[in-house]
Amino acid sequence: PRRVTELRNVAVILAGGTGTRVGLSIPKQLIKIAGKTIIEHTIAAFEASPLVDEIVILMTPGHLDPVRAIVQNGGYGKVSQIVEGGRTRNESTSRALEALGTDECNVLLHDAVRPLVSQTIIGDVVAALATHEAVDTAIPSADTIVQVHDAPAGETETIEDVLQRSLLRRGQTPQAFRLSVIRRAYELAWKDPDFTATDDCTVVLRYLPEVPIAVVTGHDRNMKVTEPIDVYIADKLFQLHSADVPDQLTDEQYRAALAG
């Protein structure tokens, strides 16, 4: 059998969302930060990785032309397809899996609105695919996570449980899978009338529980730009990470940048 490391690594950039929470008429992945749209920063990160062979982009219906222009003008040669996204995250992933066909490969699913993903994270995720068929990127939680009782709208929520922080992680992306594994998980999921999931690892966890999902450590910088404050923070982070700065700063380097 072929070694896993010889499989093609395909990055799927999931950009199916809209800008409703940011309060804009355009999808948030088309907001400009530090001179480029958010999605272009994301495309550029995967284009720059020697480990990524191909890029497929899933874009909000009605907004494919701006992405076509970005890819053409930026010379992003790894982009093979720009596909119309679905109504939900799960529909978009399913469309991406259809677009990839049936030849076995590794699929790295990444949120377009995480434009600060580092080469370190991409490398760690691909490395984990050598030993696992499913991989998640996650970071420890600095916040205590509380679980609340299901309360009717308008009523005060109350705490049901306080979860053990040392075992909790905040999920990021990329989430990466052997194509055959994530395809099988979705085939089973769509047969379940109650199927809902906000991410792809959940689909594997629920429908292929026998497949272990490795966790690689993400980074605070790999933030998701969803609220107006995130646009501001991401812009500041891009300023800090100019061309001469390494791809992922250490805490010491952040402290040096804050000195004075």
GROMACS .gro file of C-alpha atoms in nm:
model
  260
    1PRO     CA    1   0.000   0.000   0.000
    2ARG     CA    2   0.107   0.359  -0.063
    3ARG     CA    3   0.243   0.542   0.234
    4VAL     CA    4  -0.003   0.794   0.374
    5THR     CA    5   0.250   1.072   0.329
    6GLU     CA    6   0.238   1.016  -0.046
    7LEU     CA    7  -0.134   1.092  -0.065
    8ARG     CA    8  -0.229   1.426  -0.219
    9ASN     CA    9  -0.307   1.691   0.041
   10VAL     CA   10  -0.606   1.897  -0.069
   11ALA     CA   11  -0.699   2.211   0.125
   12VAL     CA   12  -1.070   2.295   0.114
   13ILE     CA   13  -1.142   2.657   0.209
   14LEU     CA   14  -1.497   2.682   0.340
   15ALA     CA   15  -1.623   3.033   0.265
   16GLY     CA   16  -1.996   2.970   0.247
   17GLY     CA   17  -2.095   3.216   0.521
   18THR     CA   18  -2.243   3.565   0.499
   19GLY     CA   19  -2.159   3.889   0.677
   20THR     CA   20  -2.470   3.909   0.893
   21ARG     CA   21  -2.293   3.921   1.230
   22VAL     CA   22  -2.042   4.180   1.109
   23GLY     CA   23  -2.342   4.381   0.986
   24LEU     CA   24  -2.225   4.409   0.626
   25SER     CA   25  -2.395   4.350   0.294
   26ILE     CA   26  -2.099   4.146   0.166
   27PRO     CA   27  -1.983   3.808   0.299
   28LYS     CA   28  -1.729   3.867   0.578
   29GLN     CA   29  -1.462   3.669   0.392
   30LEU     CA   30  -1.456   3.955   0.136
   31ILE     CA   31  -1.382   4.224   0.398
   32LYS     CA   32  -1.039   4.376   0.344
   33ILE     CA   33  -0.782   4.351   0.624
   34ALA     CA   34  -0.421   4.466   0.582
   35GLY     CA   35  -0.461   4.529   0.210
   36LYS     CA   36  -0.623   4.199   0.108
   37THR     CA   37  -0.959   4.034   0.151
   38ILE     CA   38  -0.978   3.787   0.437
   39ILE     CA   39  -1.021   3.497   0.196
   40GLU     CA   40  -0.711   3.597  -0.001
   41HIS     CA   41  -0.497   3.587   0.313
   42THR     CA   42  -0.636   3.236   0.376
   43ILE     CA   43  -0.576   3.118   0.018
   44ALA     CA   44  -0.221   3.260   0.033
   45ALA     CA   45  -0.142   3.060   0.350
   46PHE     CA   46  -0.224   2.728   0.180
   47GLU     CA   47  -0.066   2.832  -0.151
   48ALA     CA   48   0.257   2.899   0.043
   49SER     CA   49   0.263   2.555   0.206
   50PRO     CA   50   0.489   2.304   0.027
   51LEU     CA   51   0.272   2.031   0.184
   52VAL     CA   52  -0.050   2.139   0.010
   53ASP     CA   53  -0.095   2.008  -0.346
   54GLU     CA   54  -0.433   2.152  -0.436
   55ILE     CA   55  -0.688   2.406  -0.310
   56VAL     CA   56  -1.067   2.388  -0.353
   57ILE     CA   57  -1.279   2.688  -0.250
   58LEU     CA   58  -1.645   2.669  -0.143
   59MET     CA   59  -1.797   3.017  -0.173
   60THR     CA   60  -2.128   3.180  -0.082
   61PRO     CA   61  -2.378   3.156  -0.371
   62GLY     CA   62  -2.385   3.476  -0.577
   63HIS     CA   63  -2.031   3.578  -0.476
   64LEU     CA   64  -1.812   3.344  -0.682
   65ASP     CA   65  -1.695   3.613  -0.928
   66PRO     CA   66  -1.493   3.815  -0.673
   67VAL     CA   67  -1.316   3.492  -0.569
   68ARG     CA   68  -1.244   3.402  -0.932
   69ALA     CA   69  -1.088   3.748  -0.974
   70ILE     CA   70  -0.881   3.712  -0.655
   71VAL     CA   71  -0.746   3.372  -0.768
   72GLN     CA   72  -0.669   3.496  -1.120
   73ASN     CA   73  -0.507   3.825  -1.015
   74GLY     CA   74  -0.311   3.667  -0.731
   75GLY     CA   75  -0.175   3.384  -0.943
   76TYR     CA   76  -0.286   3.116  -0.698
   77GLY     CA   77  -0.197   2.818  -0.916
   78LYS     CA   78  -0.299   2.549  -0.666
   79VAL     CA   79  -0.667   2.648  -0.681
   80SER     CA   80  -0.834   2.383  -0.897
   81GLN     CA   81  -1.203   2.454  -0.834
   82ILE     CA   82  -1.429   2.727  -0.699
   83VAL     CA   83  -1.758   2.565  -0.600
   84GLU     CA   84  -2.087   2.716  -0.484
   85GLY     CA   85  -2.141   2.650  -0.114
   86GLY     CA   86  -2.454   2.506   0.046
   87ARG     CA   87  -2.702   2.656   0.292
   88THR     CA   88  -2.517   2.510   0.592
   89ARG     CA   89  -2.160   2.422   0.685
   90ASN     CA   90  -2.242   2.052   0.647
   91GLU     CA   91  -2.393   2.102   0.300
   92SER     CA   92  -2.084   2.297   0.194
   93THR     CA   93  -1.852   2.020   0.316
   94SER     CA   94  -2.062   1.760   0.132
   95ARG     CA   95  -2.037   1.963  -0.190
   96ALA     CA   96  -1.661   1.984  -0.145
   97LEU     CA   97  -1.638   1.607  -0.099
   98GLU     CA   98  -1.840   1.558  -0.419
   99ALA     CA   99  -1.606   1.795  -0.604
  100LEU     CA  100  -1.303   1.592  -0.492
  101GLY     CA  101  -1.422   1.269  -0.652
  102THR     CA  102  -1.333   0.925  -0.517
  103ASP     CA  103  -0.952   0.903  -0.546
  104GLU     CA  104  -0.812   0.867  -0.194
  105CYS     CA  105  -0.641   1.180  -0.061
  106ASN     CA  106  -0.604   1.382   0.256
  107VAL     CA  107  -0.855   1.666   0.295
  108LEU     CA  108  -0.780   1.971   0.511
  109LEU     CA  109  -1.105   2.159   0.576
  110HIS     CA  110  -1.041   2.519   0.683
  111ASP     CA  111  -1.262   2.819   0.765
  112ALA     CA  112  -1.200   3.101   0.517
  113VAL     CA  113  -1.245   3.344   0.807
  114ARG     CA  114  -0.934   3.211   0.986
  115PRO     CA  115  -0.684   3.406   0.772
  116LEU     CA  116  -0.403   3.391   1.028
  117VAL     CA  117  -0.350   3.014   1.012
  118SER     CA  118   0.022   2.944   1.038
  119GLN     CA  119   0.252   2.718   0.838
  120THR     CA  120   0.333   2.553   1.174
  121ILE     CA  121  -0.030   2.447   1.220
  122ILE     CA  122  -0.063   2.326   0.858
  123GLY     CA  123   0.257   2.121   0.902
  124ASP     CA  124   0.144   1.969   1.231
  125VAL     CA  125  -0.194   1.871   1.086
  126VAL     CA  126  -0.037   1.703   0.781
  127ALA     CA  127   0.213   1.522   1.006
  128ALA     CA  128  -0.073   1.388   1.221
  129LEU     CA  129  -0.240   1.249   0.907
  130ALA     CA  130   0.051   1.006   0.876
  131THR     CA  131  -0.078   0.817   1.182
  132HIS     CA  132  -0.448   0.915   1.204
  133GLU     CA  133  -0.745   0.924   0.966
  134ALA     CA  134  -0.901   1.225   1.140
  135VAL     CA  135  -0.732   1.530   1.293
  136ASP     CA  136  -0.862   1.837   1.475
  137THR     CA  137  -0.684   2.162   1.559
  138ALA     CA  138  -0.766   2.293   1.908
  139ILE     CA  139  -0.629   2.517   2.182
  140PRO     CA  140  -0.663   2.508   2.562
  141SER     CA  141  -0.941   2.724   2.702
  142ALA     CA  142  -0.836   3.020   2.913
  143ASP     CA  143  -1.201   3.068   3.004
  144THR     CA  144  -1.398   2.844   3.236
  145ILE     CA  145  -1.671   2.677   3.028
  146VAL     CA  146  -2.014   2.651   3.188
  147GLN     CA  147  -2.303   2.443   3.061
  148VAL     CA  148  -2.645   2.601   3.108
  149HIS     CA  149  -2.993   2.453   3.136
  150ASP     CA  150  -3.203   2.475   2.820
  151ALA     CA  151  -3.416   2.783   2.899
  152PRO     CA  152  -3.703   2.927   2.694
  153ALA     CA  153  -3.621   3.250   2.508
  154GLY     CA  154  -3.633   3.554   2.736
  155GLU     CA  155  -3.587   3.356   3.058
  156THR     CA  156  -3.271   3.383   3.268
  157GLU     CA  157  -3.026   3.100   3.198
  158THR     CA  158  -2.898   2.899   3.494
  159ILE     CA  159  -2.587   2.683   3.524
  160GLU     CA  160  -2.625   2.309   3.491
  161ASP     CA  161  -2.255   2.219   3.513
  162VAL     CA  162  -1.907   2.369   3.521
  163LEU     CA  163  -1.685   2.159   3.297
  164GLN     CA  164  -1.330   2.053   3.386
  165ARG     CA  165  -1.114   2.313   3.216
  166SER     CA  166  -0.794   2.105   3.198
  167LEU     CA  167  -0.969   1.859   2.963
  168LEU     CA  168  -1.140   2.120   2.746
  169ARG     CA  169  -1.012   2.258   2.416
  170ARG     CA  170  -1.149   2.525   2.185
  171GLY     CA  171  -1.187   2.386   1.835
  172GLN     CA  172  -1.023   2.563   1.544
  173THR     CA  173  -0.946   2.452   1.187
  174PRO     CA  174  -0.796   2.292   0.981
  175GLN     CA  175  -0.985   1.973   1.048
  176ALA     CA  176  -0.831   1.703   0.832
  177PHE     CA  177  -0.938   1.358   0.722
  178ARG     CA  178  -0.871   1.073   0.489
  179LEU     CA  179  -1.123   1.145   0.211
  180SER     CA  180  -1.282   0.798   0.232
  181VAL     CA  181  -1.339   0.842   0.607
  182ILE     CA  182  -1.509   1.181   0.597
  183ARG     CA  183  -1.716   1.073   0.293
  184ARG     CA  184  -1.838   0.763   0.481
  185ALA     CA  185  -1.919   0.969   0.793
  186TYR     CA  186  -2.132   1.209   0.587
  187GLU     CA  187  -2.308   0.925   0.402
  188LEU     CA  188  -2.420   0.790   0.739
  189ALA     CA  189  -2.501   1.137   0.875
  190TRP     CA  190  -2.735   1.231   0.589
  191LYS     CA  191  -2.936   0.915   0.658
  192ASP     CA  192  -3.005   1.044   1.011
  193PRO     CA  193  -3.314   1.271   1.009
  194ASP     CA  194  -3.185   1.449   1.324
  195PHE     CA  195  -2.840   1.523   1.181
  196THR     CA  196  -2.689   1.860   1.277
  197ALA     CA  197  -2.324   1.947   1.341
  198THR     CA  198  -2.134   2.276   1.354
  199ASP     CA  199  -1.806   2.117   1.246
  200ASP     CA  200  -1.675   1.814   1.059
  201CYS     CA  201  -1.497   1.631   1.344
  202THR     CA  202  -1.836   1.604   1.514
  203VAL     CA  203  -1.965   1.413   1.209
  204VAL     CA  204  -1.683   1.158   1.237
  205LEU     CA  205  -1.721   1.138   1.617
  206ARG     CA  206  -2.098   1.072   1.596
  207TYR     CA  207  -2.116   0.844   1.292
  208LEU     CA  208  -1.774   0.669   1.290
  209PRO     CA  209  -1.701   0.654   1.664
  210GLU     CA  210  -1.439   0.382   1.609
  211VAL     CA  211  -1.212   0.632   1.427
  212PRO     CA  212  -0.982   0.814   1.674
  213ILE     CA  213  -0.951   1.189   1.612
  214ALA     CA  214  -0.603   1.323   1.686
  215VAL     CA  215  -0.575   1.673   1.833
  216VAL     CA  216  -0.295   1.907   1.727
  217THR     CA  217  -0.234   2.232   1.911
  218GLY     CA  218  -0.356   2.543   1.733
  219HIS     CA  219  -0.271   2.901   1.819
  220ASP     CA  220  -0.457   3.201   1.961
  221ARG     CA  221  -0.361   3.388   1.646
  222ASN     CA  222  -0.559   3.140   1.434
  223MET     CA  223  -0.875   3.327   1.531
  224LYS     CA  224  -1.211   3.321   1.355
  225VAL     CA  225  -1.319   3.660   1.222
  226THR     CA  226  -1.694   3.669   1.289
  227GLU     CA  227  -1.770   3.984   1.492
  228PRO     CA  228  -1.677   4.349   1.422
  229ILE     CA  229  -1.420   4.342   1.706
  230ASP     CA  230  -1.249   4.044   1.536
  231VAL     CA  231  -1.190   4.248   1.220
  232TYR     CA  232  -1.008   4.507   1.430
  233ILE     CA  233  -0.799   4.248   1.621
  234ALA     CA  234  -0.708   4.057   1.304
  235ASP     CA  235  -0.596   4.381   1.137
  236LYS     CA  236  -0.365   4.454   1.434
  237LEU     CA  237  -0.225   4.099   1.422
  238PHE     CA  238  -0.143   4.135   1.051
  239GLN     CA  239   0.042   4.460   1.132
  240LEU     CA  240   0.246   4.273   1.393
  241HIS     CA  241   0.325   3.993   1.148
  242SER     CA  242   0.491   4.188   0.871
  243ALA     CA  243   0.705   4.011   0.608
  244ASP     CA  244   1.019   3.990   0.823
  245VAL     CA  245   0.845   3.829   1.121
  246PRO     CA  246   0.836   3.449   1.161
  247ASP     CA  247   0.514   3.273   1.085
  248GLN     CA  248   0.412   3.205   1.446
  249LEU     CA  249   0.545   3.431   1.719
  250THR     CA  250   0.647   3.289   2.056
  251ASP     CA  251   0.516   3.446   2.376
  252GLU     CA  252   0.862   3.603   2.422
  253GLN     CA  253   0.837   3.768   2.079
  254TYR     CA  254   0.492   3.903   2.162
  255ARG     CA  255   0.631   4.042   2.488
  256ALA     CA  256   0.916   4.207   2.297
  257ALA     CA  257   0.667   4.364   2.056
  258LEU     CA  258   0.471   4.501   2.353
  259ALA     CA  259   0.780   4.633   2.535
  260GLY     CA  260   0.738   4.994   2.639
   0.00000   0.00000   0.00000
